[in-house]
JSON list of C-alpha atoms in Angstrom, two decimals:
[
{"chain": "A", "resi": 1, "resn": "UNK", "atom": "CA", "xyz": [-5.14, -8.71, 8.93]},
{"chain": "A", "resi": 2, "resn": "UNK", "atom": "CA", "xyz": [-4.33, -7.46, 5.28]},
{"chain": "A", "resi": 3, "resn": "UNK", "atom": "CA", "xyz": [-0.76, -7.99, 4.12]},
{"chain": "A", "resi": 4, "resn": "UNK", "atom": "CA", "xyz": [0.19, -5.40, 1.45]},
{"chain": "A", "resi": 5, "resn": "UNK", "atom": "CA", "xyz": [3.09, -5.70, -1.21]},
{"chain": "A", "resi": 6, "resn": "UNK", "atom": "CA", "xyz": [4.16, -2.94, -3.47]},
{"chain": "A", "resi": 7, "resn": "UNK", "atom": "CA", "xyz": [6.11, -3.53, -6.70]},
{"chain": "A", "resi": 8, "resn": "UNK", "atom": "CA", "xyz": [7.04, -1.62, -9.92]},
{"chain": "A", "resi": 9, "resn": "UNK", "atom": "CA", "xyz": [9.12, 1.12, -8.69]},
{"chain": "A", "resi": 10, "resn": "UNK", "atom": "CA", "xyz": [12.58, 1.97, -10.16]},
{"chain": "A", "resi": 11, "resn": "UNK", "atom": "CA", "xyz": [14.69, 4.61, -11.84]},
{"chain": "A", "resi": 12, "resn": "UNK", "atom": "CA", "xyz": [12.97, 6.67, -14.87]},
{"chain": "A", "resi": 13, "resn": "UNK", "atom": "CA", "xyz": [13.91, 9.85, -16.58]},
{"chain": "A", "resi": 14, "resn": "UNK", "atom": "CA", "xyz": [11.75, 12.81, -16.45]},
{"chain": "A", "resi": 15, "resn": "UNK", "atom": "CA", "xyz": [8.76, 12.52, -18.64]},
{"chain": "A", "resi": 16, "resn": "UNK", "atom": "CA", "xyz": [8.67, 8.82, -18.60]},
{"chain": "A", "resi": 17, "resn": "UNK", "atom": "CA", "xyz": [6.10, 6.32, -17.04]},
{"chain": "A", "resi": 18, "resn": "UNK", "atom": "CA", "xyz": [5.86, 3.70, -14.22]},
{"chain": "A", "resi": 19, "resn": "UNK", "atom": "CA", "xyz": [3.09, 1.37, -13.08]},
{"chain": "A", "resi": 20, "resn": "UNK", "atom": "CA", "xyz": [2.92, 0.70, -9.29]},
{"chain": "A", "resi": 21, "resn": "UNK", "atom": "CA", "xyz": [1.12, -2.46, -8.25]},
{"chain": "A", "resi": 22, "resn": "UNK", "atom": "CA", "xyz": [-0.02, -3.36, -4.53]},
{"chain": "A", "resi": 23, "resn": "UNK", "atom": "CA", "xyz": [-0.95, -6.92, -4.12]},
{"chain": "A", "resi": 24, "resn": "UNK", "atom": "CA", "xyz": [-3.23, -7.74, -1.13]},
{"chain": "A", "resi": 25, "resn": "UNK", "atom": "CA", "xyz": [-3.72, -11.03, 0.83]},
{"chain": "A", "resi": 26, "resn": "UNK", "atom": "CA", "xyz": [-5.43, -11.79, 4.03]},
{"chain": "A", "resi": 27, "resn": "UNK", "atom": "CA", "xyz": [-9.03, -10.54, 4.45]},
{"chain": "A", "resi": 28, "resn": "UNK", "atom": "CA", "xyz": [-11.40, -9.71, 1.53]},
{"chain": "A", "resi": 29, "resn": "UNK", "atom": "CA", "xyz": [-9.79, -7.06, -0.64]},
{"chain": "A", "resi": 30, "resn": "UNK", "atom": "CA", "xyz": [-13.00, -5.71, -2.09]},
{"chain": "A", "resi": 31, "resn": "UNK", "atom": "CA", "xyz": [-13.96, -4.69, 1.37]},
{"chain": "A", "resi": 32, "resn": "UNK", "atom": "CA", "xyz": [-11.33, -1.96, 1.83]},
{"chain": "A", "resi": 33, "resn": "UNK", "atom": "CA", "xyz": [-10.69, 1.40, 0.23]},
{"chain": "A", "resi": 34, "resn": "UNK", "atom": "CA", "xyz": [-7.28, 1.73, -1.01]},
{"chain": "A", "resi": 35, "resn": "UNK", "atom": "CA", "xyz": [-4.66, 4.68, -0.98]},
{"chain": "A", "resi": 36, "resn": "UNK", "atom": "CA", "xyz": [-1.39, 5.55, -2.33]},
{"chain": "A", "resi": 37, "resn": "UNK", "atom": "CA", "xyz": [0.94, 7.68, -0.34]},
{"chain": "A", "resi": 38, "resn": "UNK", "atom": "CA", "xyz": [4.59, 8.89, -0.66]},
{"chain": "A", "resi": 39, "resn": "UNK", "atom": "CA", "xyz": [7.45, 10.05, 1.36]},
{"chain": "A", "resi": 40, "resn": "UNK", "atom": "CA", "xyz": [10.52, 11.80, 0.07]},
{"chain": "A", "resi": 41, "resn": "UNK", "atom": "CA", "xyz": [13.86, 12.15, 2.26]},
{"chain": "A", "resi": 42, "resn": "UNK", "atom": "CA", "xyz": [12.99, 14.66, 5.22]},
{"chain": "A", "resi": 43, "resn": "UNK", "atom": "CA", "xyz": [9.44, 15.11, 4.33]},
{"chain": "A", "resi": 44, "resn": "UNK", "atom": "CA", "xyz": [6.29, 13.94, 5.80]},
{"chain": "A", "resi": 45, "resn": "UNK", "atom": "CA", "xyz": [4.22, 11.20, 4.20]},
{"chain": "A", "resi": 46, "resn": "UNK", "atom": "CA", "xyz": [1.75, 12.71, 1.74]},
{"chain": "A", "resi": 47, "resn": "UNK", "atom": "CA", "xyz": [-1.45, 11.67, 0.09]},
{"chain": "A", "resi": 48, "resn": "UNK", "atom": "CA", "xyz": [-1.18, 10.72, -3.85]},
{"chain": "A", "resi": 49, "resn": "UNK", "atom": "CA", "xyz": [-4.48, 8.96, -4.54]},
{"chain": "A", "resi": 50, "resn": "UNK", "atom": "CA", "xyz": [-7.31, 6.84, -3.27]},
{"chain": "A", "resi": 51, "resn": "UNK", "atom": "CA", "xyz": [-9.94, 4.53, -4.61]},
{"chain": "A", "resi": 52, "resn": "UNK", "atom": "CA", "xyz": [-13.15, 3.30, -3.09]},
{"chain": "A", "resi": 53, "resn": "UNK", "atom": "CA", "xyz": [-13.80, -0.40, -2.50]},
{"chain": "A", "resi": 54, "resn": "UNK", "atom": "CA", "xyz": [-15.75, -0.54, -5.83]},
{"chain": "A", "resi": 55, "resn": "UNK", "atom": "CA", "xyz": [-13.30, 1.56, -7.84]},
{"chain": "A", "resi": 56, "resn": "UNK", "atom": "CA", "xyz": [-16.37, 3.82, -8.52]},
{"chain": "A", "resi": 57, "resn": "UNK", "atom": "CA", "xyz": [-14.67, 6.84, -6.76]},
{"chain": "A", "resi": 58, "resn": "UNK", "atom": "CA", "xyz": [-11.35, 8.03, -7.16]},
{"chain": "A", "resi": 59, "resn": "UNK", "atom": "CA", "xyz": [-9.29, 10.98, -5.60]},
{"chain": "A", "resi": 60, "resn": "UNK", "atom": "CA", "xyz": [-6.04, 12.62, -6.36]},
{"chain": "A", "resi": 61, "resn": "UNK", "atom": "CA", "xyz": [-3.57, 15.19, -4.78]},
{"chain": "A", "resi": 62, "resn": "UNK", "atom": "CA", "xyz": [-3.40, 18.19, -6.87]},
{"chain": "A", "resi": 63, "resn": "UNK", "atom": "CA", "xyz": [0.14, 17.60, -7.76]},
{"chain": "A", "resi": 64, "resn": "UNK", "atom": "CA", "xyz": [-0.73, 14.58, -9.56]},
{"chain": "A", "resi": 65, "resn": "UNK", "atom": "CA", "xyz": [-4.05, 15.05, -11.05]},
{"chain": "A", "resi": 66, "resn": "UNK", "atom": "CA", "xyz": [-3.89, 14.57, -14.87]},
{"chain": "A", "resi": 67, "resn": "UNK", "atom": "CA", "xyz": [-0.94, 12.39, -14.77]},
{"chain": "A", "resi": 68, "resn": "UNK", "atom": "CA", "xyz": [-1.34, 9.64, -12.29]},
{"chain": "A", "resi": 69, "resn": "UNK", "atom": "CA", "xyz": [-4.24, 7.16, -12.45]},
{"chain": "A", "resi": 70, "resn": "UNK", "atom": "CA", "xyz": [-5.41, 4.95, -9.70]},
{"chain": "A", "resi": 71, "resn": "UNK", "atom": "CA", "xyz": [-7.46, 1.64, -10.43]},
{"chain": "A", "resi": 72, "resn": "UNK", "atom": "CA", "xyz": [-8.04, -1.70, -8.81]},
{"chain": "A", "resi": 73, "resn": "UNK", "atom": "CA", "xyz": [-8.71, -5.24, -9.73]},
{"chain": "A", "resi": 74, "resn": "UNK", "atom": "CA", "xyz": [-10.78, -6.99, -7.12]},
{"chain": "A", "resi": 75, "resn": "UNK", "atom": "CA", "xyz": [-10.63, -10.33, -8.70]},
{"chain": "A", "resi": 76, "resn": "UNK", "atom": "CA", "xyz": [-6.79, -10.11, -8.43]},
{"chain": "A", "resi": 77, "resn": "UNK", "atom": "CA", "xyz": [-6.79, -8.19, -5.13]},
{"chain": "A", "resi": 78, "resn": "UNK", "atom": "CA", "xyz": [-4.43, -5.57, -6.66]},
{"chain": "A", "resi": 79, "resn": "UNK", "atom": "CA", "xyz": [-4.44, -1.90, -6.60]},
{"chain": "A", "resi": 80, "resn": "UNK", "atom": "CA", "xyz": [-2.33, 0.10, -9.37]},
{"chain": "A", "resi": 81, "resn": "UNK", "atom": "CA", "xyz": [-1.01, 3.44, -9.76]},
{"chain": "A", "resi": 82, "resn": "UNK", "atom": "CA", "xyz": [-0.20, 4.54, -13.32]},
{"chain": "A", "resi": 83, "resn": "UNK", "atom": "CA", "xyz": [2.30, 7.47, -13.21]},
{"chain": "A", "resi": 84, "resn": "UNK", "atom": "CA", "xyz": [2.81, 9.33, -16.43]},
{"chain": "A", "resi": 85, "resn": "UNK", "atom": "CA", "xyz": [4.66, 12.62, -17.13]},
{"chain": "A", "resi": 86, "resn": "UNK", "atom": "CA", "xyz": [6.95, 11.88, -14.07]},
{"chain": "A", "resi": 87, "resn": "UNK", "atom": "CA", "xyz": [8.82, 14.67, -12.66]},
{"chain": "A", "resi": 88, "resn": "UNK", "atom": "CA", "xyz": [11.94, 14.70, -10.36]},
{"chain": "A", "resi": 89, "resn": "UNK", "atom": "CA", "xyz": [9.71, 16.01, -7.53]},
{"chain": "A", "resi": 90, "resn": "UNK", "atom": "CA", "xyz": [7.78, 12.57, -7.75]},
{"chain": "A", "resi": 91, "resn": "UNK", "atom": "CA", "xyz": [10.73, 10.93, -6.37]},
{"chain": "A", "resi": 92, "resn": "UNK", "atom": "CA", "xyz": [9.74, 9.28, -3.04]},
{"chain": "A", "resi": 93, "resn": "UNK", "atom": "CA", "xyz": [9.09, 6.06, -1.66]},
{"chain": "A", "resi": 94, "resn": "UNK", "atom": "CA", "xyz": [5.63, 5.10, -2.58]},
{"chain": "A", "resi": 95, "resn": "UNK", "atom": "CA", "xyz": [3.29, 3.13, -0.17]},
{"chain": "A", "resi": 96, "resn": "UNK", "atom": "CA", "xyz": [-0.13, 1.50, -0.61]},
{"chain": "A", "resi": 97, "resn": "UNK", "atom": "CA", "xyz": [-2.55, 1.42, 2.22]},
{"chain": "A", "resi": 98, "resn": "UNK", "atom": "CA", "xyz": [-6.02, -0.02, 3.07]},
{"chain": "A", "resi": 99, "resn": "UNK", "atom": "CA", "xyz": [-8.93, 1.36, 4.90]},
{"chain": "A", "resi": 100, "resn": "UNK", "atom": "CA", "xyz": [-11.81, -0.60, 6.40]},
{"chain": "A", "resi": 101, "resn": "UNK", "atom": "CA", "xyz": [-14.21, 2.43, 6.88]},
{"chain": "A", "resi": 102, "resn": "UNK", "atom": "CA", "xyz": [-13.89, 4.85, 4.07]},
{"chain": "A", "resi": 103, "resn": "UNK", "atom": "CA", "xyz": [-11.75, 6.49, 1.14]},
{"chain": "A", "resi": 104, "resn": "UNK", "atom": "CA", "xyz": [-9.81, 9.11, 2.75]},
{"chain": "A", "resi": 105, "resn": "UNK", "atom": "CA", "xyz": [-6.73, 11.24, 2.05]},
{"chain": "A", "resi": 106, "resn": "UNK", "atom": "CA", "xyz": [-5.63, 11.17, 5.83]},
{"chain": "A", "resi": 107, "resn": "UNK", "atom": "CA", "xyz": [-2.98, 8.53, 6.34]},
{"chain": "A", "resi": 108, "resn": "UNK", "atom": "CA", "xyz": [-3.76, 8.29, 10.14]},
{"chain": "A", "resi": 109, "resn": "UNK", "atom": "CA", "xyz": [-7.12, 6.72, 9.01]},
{"chain": "A", "resi": 110, "resn": "UNK", "atom": "CA", "xyz": [-5.52, 3.76, 7.02]},
{"chain": "A", "resi": 111, "resn": "UNK", "atom": "CA", "xyz": [-5.49, 0.28, 8.80]},
{"chain": "A", "resi": 112, "resn": "UNK", "atom": "CA", "xyz": [-2.75, -1.52, 6.97]},
{"chain": "A", "resi": 113, "resn": "UNK", "atom": "CA", "xyz": [0.32, -0.54, 5.18]},
{"chain": "A", "resi": 114, "resn": "UNK", "atom": "CA", "xyz": [2.79, -2.15, 2.62]},
{"chain": "A", "resi": 115, "resn": "UNK", "atom": "CA", "xyz": [6.64, -1.82, 2.84]},
{"chain": "A", "resi": 116, "resn": "UNK", "atom": "CA", "xyz": [6.89, 0.63, 0.16]},
{"chain": "A", "resi": 117, "resn": "UNK", "atom": "CA", "xyz": [8.63, 0.79, -3.20]},
{"chain": "A", "resi": 118, "resn": "UNK", "atom": "CA", "xyz": [11.09, 3.42, -4.42]},
{"chain": "A", "resi": 119, "resn": "UNK", "atom": "CA", "xyz": [10.64, 5.62, -7.36]},
{"chain": "A", "resi": 120, "resn": "UNK", "atom": "CA", "xyz": [13.33, 7.76, -8.50]},
{"chain": "A", "resi": 121, "resn": "UNK", "atom": "CA", "xyz": [13.08, 10.27, -11.36]},
{"chain": "A", "resi": 122, "resn": "UNK", "atom": "CA", "xyz": [15.97, 11.68, -12.84]},
{"chain": "A", "resi": 123, "resn": "UNK", "atom": "CA", "xyz": [16.49, 15.18, -14.77]}
]
């Protein structure tokens, strides 16, 4: 079992930045690929970014490429999402997730999820 807790969400103006963190406990963090997803009201959960267990491979949704950066610190058992140049359309609840098998964009393949953190970007 892996427990995930997100933090760092909040209210920011368009063009601003936020850094989300996701702290893991339980099983060995470095055994898991990690993903970030988001869900806006009335919309399905969508892929944002993913990072392999070593941090050597990263993947991004087209909508955030060049603005968001995913990273991890396996010593601290934490994965980060640096979000720059935020837009109102980035407003959503952001979730981190852990996958034992592979780095993937498919939310159905993730094994563990955090409770989410709200990000609101104003005009």
